[in-house]
């Protein structure tokens, strides 16, 4: 059986917060919820038990910002959540999402990872660096565990797959809005097992890049010229070229084509 204190320490390291609540049902590891309750001292509470305050008092509606570059999916998301939450804005790329987040300061930001101009993970890093306190919930098609881990390291409070149903999506929003962590059950057990096995100490190669370098990398991979990248980021062309050189050096690639292939594999585009 996995040592419960080891698991708890690993989770705290990943999420950078403690104590917190996690859906007990998300774990597929043998008897883990009971062991954690007994040894770590922090109860695992079902989200559905936290949906109402004591005495049945009505809670203020959660304010949402939605970000996804697929228009048809955005329309569907709005249809699913508008009766439960207040939607303060929608965005179809990462930079518009940043502007709306700064303007409206929503309670929860639901965003995709793969978005034009700025991907969700780097957008999350920027928001956290700026001190934005909105809870971040990723809604993604990607089930890759390294990407899920990177999302939480960037400041996410939740991660839901796009194959989830409407009920799970609403539950995830409610969960993170209350300051808790939510991970799609399909991923939770595998992610924790991987973190324990690796000690959580194996960052991806792109994680060594700065946020600015990752911005440059994504824009170049999207086909923008040096001049266009410089204009969008508000920096000089020479600085952009310097960033590109340093990115290629750190990633060990020799050509622009290799750089683009790397960005695609890393799901930056």
Tab-separated table of C-alpha atoms in Angstrom:
chain	number	residue	atom	x	y	z
A	1	UNK	CA	0.000	0.000	0.000
A	2	UNK	CA	1.245	3.525	-0.788
A	3	UNK	CA	2.371	5.433	2.267
A	4	UNK	CA	-0.365	8.004	2.972
A	5	UNK	CA	1.936	10.670	4.368
A	6	UNK	CA	4.142	10.318	1.302
A	7	UNK	CA	1.107	10.798	-0.922
A	8	UNK	CA	-0.076	13.798	1.096
A	9	UNK	CA	3.365	15.444	0.924
A	10	UNK	CA	3.511	14.836	-2.817
A	11	UNK	CA	0.096	16.402	-3.332
A	12	UNK	CA	1.000	19.417	-1.205
A	13	UNK	CA	4.175	19.882	-3.224
A	14	UNK	CA	2.232	19.752	-6.479
A	15	UNK	CA	-0.648	22.005	-5.474
A	16	UNK	CA	1.367	24.273	-3.132
A	17	UNK	CA	-1.410	24.425	-0.581
A	18	UNK	CA	-2.638	22.495	2.441
A	19	UNK	CA	-5.015	21.485	3.781
A	20	UNK	CA	-7.486	21.080	0.929
A	21	UNK	CA	-10.409	18.897	-0.042
A	22	UNK	CA	-10.393	16.370	-2.853
A	23	UNK	CA	-13.153	14.125	-4.076
A	24	UNK	CA	-12.605	10.794	-2.398
A	25	UNK	CA	-14.182	9.113	-5.399
A	26	UNK	CA	-11.410	10.349	-7.679
A	27	UNK	CA	-8.872	7.928	-6.197
A	28	UNK	CA	-8.509	4.477	-7.649
A	29	UNK	CA	-5.683	3.526	-5.299
A	30	UNK	CA	-6.511	0.804	-2.773
A	31	UNK	CA	-7.938	2.187	0.484
A	32	UNK	CA	-6.155	5.536	0.061
A	33	UNK	CA	-8.984	7.827	1.297
A	34	UNK	CA	-9.266	5.985	4.621
A	35	UNK	CA	-5.508	5.936	5.162
A	36	UNK	CA	-5.168	9.653	4.470
A	37	UNK	CA	-8.041	10.462	6.806
A	38	UNK	CA	-6.440	8.498	9.625
A	39	UNK	CA	-2.792	9.489	9.179
A	40	UNK	CA	-2.751	12.903	7.565
A	41	UNK	CA	-5.627	14.270	9.605
A	42	UNK	CA	-7.437	16.010	6.767
A	43	UNK	CA	-10.822	14.603	5.725
A	44	UNK	CA	-11.731	13.855	2.159
A	45	UNK	CA	-15.162	15.344	1.604
A	46	UNK	CA	-17.415	14.771	-1.365
A	47	UNK	CA	-18.024	17.985	-3.252
A	48	UNK	CA	-21.741	17.295	-3.319
A	49	UNK	CA	-21.753	17.588	0.481
A	50	UNK	CA	-20.401	21.148	0.271
A	51	UNK	CA	-22.841	22.646	-2.199
A	52	UNK	CA	-25.013	24.356	0.435
A	53	UNK	CA	-24.108	26.417	3.467
A	54	UNK	CA	-25.374	25.544	6.928
A	55	UNK	CA	-29.078	26.131	7.337
A	56	UNK	CA	-29.699	26.108	3.597
A	57	UNK	CA	-28.579	29.722	3.078
A	58	UNK	CA	-28.382	30.659	-0.596
A	59	UNK	CA	-24.837	31.411	-1.716
A	60	UNK	CA	-23.820	34.216	-4.081
A	61	UNK	CA	-23.597	33.037	-7.681
A	62	UNK	CA	-20.097	32.267	-8.896
A	63	UNK	CA	-18.779	34.646	-11.578
A	64	UNK	CA	-17.257	32.804	-14.562
A	65	UNK	CA	-14.939	33.687	-17.412
A	66	UNK	CA	-14.883	31.110	-20.230
A	67	UNK	CA	-12.010	30.760	-22.706
A	68	UNK	CA	-11.907	28.339	-25.644
A	69	UNK	CA	-11.059	28.896	-29.297
A	70	UNK	CA	-13.800	26.628	-30.681
A	71	UNK	CA	-16.954	28.688	-31.193
A	72	UNK	CA	-19.367	25.753	-31.214
A	73	UNK	CA	-17.933	24.424	-27.943
A	74	UNK	CA	-18.106	27.886	-26.386
A	75	UNK	CA	-21.797	28.106	-27.267
A	76	UNK	CA	-22.350	24.709	-25.655
A	77	UNK	CA	-20.454	25.707	-22.497
A	78	UNK	CA	-22.496	28.878	-22.130
A	79	UNK	CA	-25.673	26.841	-22.483
A	80	UNK	CA	-24.550	24.403	-19.777
A	81	UNK	CA	-23.466	26.911	-17.127
A	82	UNK	CA	-25.563	30.046	-17.526
A	83	UNK	CA	-28.376	28.835	-15.245
A	84	UNK	CA	-25.952	27.991	-12.428
A	85	UNK	CA	-23.366	30.778	-12.728
A	86	UNK	CA	-22.927	34.386	-13.864
A	87	UNK	CA	-20.833	34.589	-17.047
A	88	UNK	CA	-18.778	37.812	-17.034
A	89	UNK	CA	-17.140	37.196	-20.402
A	90	UNK	CA	-15.963	34.776	-23.070
A	91	UNK	CA	-12.642	34.681	-24.920
A	92	UNK	CA	-11.382	32.820	-27.968
A	93	UNK	CA	-7.649	33.237	-27.367
A	94	UNK	CA	-5.282	33.452	-24.415
A	95	UNK	CA	-4.493	37.155	-24.631
A	96	UNK	CA	-8.124	38.244	-24.749
A	97	UNK	CA	-8.714	35.976	-21.769
A	98	UNK	CA	-5.925	37.761	-19.848
A	99	UNK	CA	-7.452	41.165	-20.600
A	100	UNK	CA	-10.907	40.036	-19.460
A	101	UNK	CA	-9.491	38.411	-16.322
A	102	UNK	CA	-7.755	41.656	-15.385
A	103	UNK	CA	-10.891	43.672	-16.073
A	104	UNK	CA	-13.560	41.542	-14.406
A	105	UNK	CA	-11.602	39.524	-11.795
A	106	UNK	CA	-13.956	36.511	-12.007
A	107	UNK	CA	-14.249	33.906	-9.273
A	108	UNK	CA	-13.402	31.081	-11.688
A	109	UNK	CA	-11.733	31.057	-15.096
A	110	UNK	CA	-12.512	28.004	-17.226
A	111	UNK	CA	-10.009	27.693	-20.059
A	112	UNK	CA	-8.580	25.353	-22.633
A	113	UNK	CA	-4.863	24.573	-22.792
A	114	UNK	CA	-4.485	24.896	-26.570
A	115	UNK	CA	-5.491	28.454	-27.533
A	116	UNK	CA	-4.157	30.875	-30.165
A	117	UNK	CA	-1.689	33.657	-29.266
A	118	UNK	CA	-1.160	32.373	-25.726
A	119	UNK	CA	-1.776	28.849	-24.434
A	120	UNK	CA	-3.674	28.251	-21.215
A	121	UNK	CA	-0.720	27.093	-19.121
A	122	UNK	CA	1.363	30.180	-19.861
A	123	UNK	CA	-1.696	32.368	-19.351
A	124	UNK	CA	-2.106	30.756	-15.923
A	125	UNK	CA	1.517	31.519	-15.073
A	126	UNK	CA	1.063	35.158	-16.046
A	127	UNK	CA	-2.106	35.502	-13.963
A	128	UNK	CA	-0.417	34.026	-10.909
A	129	UNK	CA	2.645	36.236	-11.383
A	130	UNK	CA	0.349	39.270	-11.479
A	131	UNK	CA	-1.328	38.186	-8.252
A	132	UNK	CA	-4.684	37.350	-9.831
A	133	UNK	CA	-6.686	35.257	-7.356
A	134	UNK	CA	-9.274	33.773	-9.736
A	135	UNK	CA	-9.545	29.995	-9.490
A	136	UNK	CA	-8.336	28.314	-12.673
A	137	UNK	CA	-10.123	25.282	-14.101
A	138	UNK	CA	-8.691	23.686	-17.231
A	139	UNK	CA	-11.163	22.072	-19.626
A	140	UNK	CA	-9.030	20.134	-22.074
A	141	UNK	CA	-8.995	17.262	-24.557
A	142	UNK	CA	-5.481	16.342	-23.388
A	143	UNK	CA	-5.177	13.446	-20.934
A	144	UNK	CA	-1.355	13.444	-20.919
A	145	UNK	CA	-0.242	13.223	-17.280
A	146	UNK	CA	2.842	15.473	-17.704
A	147	UNK	CA	0.573	18.174	-19.137
A	148	UNK	CA	-1.912	17.777	-16.280
A	149	UNK	CA	0.914	18.073	-13.761
A	150	UNK	CA	2.250	21.163	-15.514
A	151	UNK	CA	-1.194	22.751	-15.420
A	152	UNK	CA	-1.354	22.388	-11.640
A	153	UNK	CA	2.190	23.660	-11.218
A	154	UNK	CA	1.142	26.722	-13.229
A	155	UNK	CA	-1.571	27.467	-10.672
A	156	UNK	CA	-4.638	25.466	-11.671
A	157	UNK	CA	-7.230	24.413	-9.117
A	158	UNK	CA	-8.880	21.868	-11.376
A	159	UNK	CA	-8.547	19.827	-14.544
A	160	UNK	CA	-11.495	18.361	-16.452
A	161	UNK	CA	-11.498	16.446	-19.720
A	162	UNK	CA	-13.782	17.614	-22.522
A	163	UNK	CA	-15.361	14.181	-22.631
A	164	UNK	CA	-16.945	14.857	-19.221
A	165	UNK	CA	-20.682	15.271	-18.806
A	166	UNK	CA	-22.486	18.478	-17.859
A	167	UNK	CA	-22.961	17.349	-14.245
A	168	UNK	CA	-19.251	16.720	-13.727
A	169	UNK	CA	-18.366	20.046	-15.347
A	170	UNK	CA	-20.695	21.976	-13.033
A	171	UNK	CA	-19.425	20.027	-10.020
A	172	UNK	CA	-15.831	20.870	-10.947
A	173	UNK	CA	-16.642	24.588	-11.131
A	174	UNK	CA	-18.423	24.488	-7.772
A	175	UNK	CA	-15.500	22.604	-6.269
A	176	UNK	CA	-12.742	25.001	-7.321
A	177	UNK	CA	-14.907	28.032	-6.524
A	178	UNK	CA	-14.855	26.888	-2.892
A	179	UNK	CA	-11.085	26.699	-2.839
A	180	UNK	CA	-10.868	22.947	-3.352
A	181	UNK	CA	-9.011	20.834	-5.912
A	182	UNK	CA	-10.796	18.883	-8.636
A	183	UNK	CA	-9.288	16.319	-11.001
A	184	UNK	CA	-11.302	14.252	-13.452
A	185	UNK	CA	-11.618	10.759	-11.912
A	186	UNK	CA	-10.164	9.242	-15.086
A	187	UNK	CA	-6.861	11.025	-14.359
A	188	UNK	CA	-6.598	11.412	-10.588
A	189	UNK	CA	-5.307	8.001	-9.539
A	190	UNK	CA	-2.835	7.742	-12.416
A	191	UNK	CA	-1.498	11.241	-11.764
A	192	UNK	CA	-0.896	10.636	-8.074
A	193	UNK	CA	0.754	7.282	-8.750
A	194	UNK	CA	3.079	8.933	-11.270
A	195	UNK	CA	3.968	11.763	-8.894
A	196	UNK	CA	4.819	9.350	-6.125
A	197	UNK	CA	6.889	7.169	-8.439
A	198	UNK	CA	8.908	10.139	-9.725
A	199	UNK	CA	8.935	12.186	-6.546
A	200	UNK	CA	7.433	15.035	-8.554
A	201	UNK	CA	10.924	16.097	-9.594
A	202	UNK	CA	10.920	15.606	-13.345
A	203	UNK	CA	9.833	18.838	-15.034
A	204	UNK	CA	9.336	18.798	-18.789
A	205	UNK	CA	12.029	20.352	-20.931
A	206	UNK	CA	9.793	23.267	-21.874
A	207	UNK	CA	9.333	24.005	-18.159
A	208	UNK	CA	12.916	25.310	-18.093
A	209	UNK	CA	11.898	28.122	-20.434
A	210	UNK	CA	10.723	31.456	-19.075
A	211	UNK	CA	7.149	32.586	-19.696
A	212	UNK	CA	8.416	35.096	-22.277
A	213	UNK	CA	10.404	32.407	-24.085
A	214	UNK	CA	7.347	30.157	-24.182
A	215	UNK	CA	5.285	33.037	-25.591
A	216	UNK	CA	7.856	33.542	-28.350
A	217	UNK	CA	7.973	29.801	-29.027
A	218	UNK	CA	4.205	29.515	-29.362
A	219	UNK	CA	3.886	32.516	-31.674
A	220	UNK	CA	6.713	31.295	-33.914
A	221	UNK	CA	5.107	27.855	-34.054
A	222	UNK	CA	1.837	29.504	-35.095
A	223	UNK	CA	3.659	30.818	-38.170
A	224	UNK	CA	4.249	34.425	-37.179
A	225	UNK	CA	7.366	36.243	-38.395
A	226	UNK	CA	9.973	37.710	-36.051
A	227	UNK	CA	8.561	41.166	-36.708
A	228	UNK	CA	5.000	40.024	-35.968
A	229	UNK	CA	6.074	38.296	-32.751
A	230	UNK	CA	7.948	41.406	-31.642
A	231	UNK	CA	4.951	43.630	-32.362
A	232	UNK	CA	2.502	41.386	-30.495
A	233	UNK	CA	4.744	41.106	-27.422
A	234	UNK	CA	5.837	44.749	-27.468
A	235	UNK	CA	9.549	43.960	-27.747
A	236	UNK	CA	12.207	44.636	-30.381
A	237	UNK	CA	12.943	42.282	-33.262
A	238	UNK	CA	16.483	41.865	-31.952
A	239	UNK	CA	15.163	40.804	-28.544
A	240	UNK	CA	12.839	38.332	-30.261
A	241	UNK	CA	15.763	36.853	-32.194
A	242	UNK	CA	17.734	36.587	-28.959
A	243	UNK	CA	14.853	34.718	-27.315
A	244	UNK	CA	14.634	32.334	-30.273
A	245	UNK	CA	18.361	31.585	-30.124
A	246	UNK	CA	18.210	30.891	-26.382
A	247	UNK	CA	15.118	28.690	-26.772
A	248	UNK	CA	16.821	26.589	-29.438
A	249	UNK	CA	19.940	26.299	-27.311
A	250	UNK	CA	18.039	25.158	-24.217
A	251	UNK	CA	15.869	22.695	-26.130
A	252	UNK	CA	18.769	21.323	-28.140
A	253	UNK	CA	17.241	21.948	-31.566
A	254	UNK	CA	19.061	23.277	-34.620
A	255	UNK	CA	16.412	24.517	-37.045
A	256	UNK	CA	13.132	26.412	-37.010
A	257	UNK	CA	11.367	23.293	-38.310
A	258	UNK	CA	12.629	21.309	-35.307
A	259	UNK	CA	11.487	24.126	-33.039
A	260	UNK	CA	7.984	24.027	-34.498
A	261	UNK	CA	7.801	20.233	-34.224
A	262	UNK	CA	8.832	20.510	-30.590
A	263	UNK	CA	6.123	23.103	-29.885
A	264	UNK	CA	3.512	20.833	-31.486
A	265	UNK	CA	4.637	17.819	-29.435
A	266	UNK	CA	4.563	19.945	-26.276
A	267	UNK	CA	1.003	21.029	-27.226
A	268	UNK	CA	1.929	24.701	-27.146
A	269	UNK	CA	-0.040	25.023	-30.393
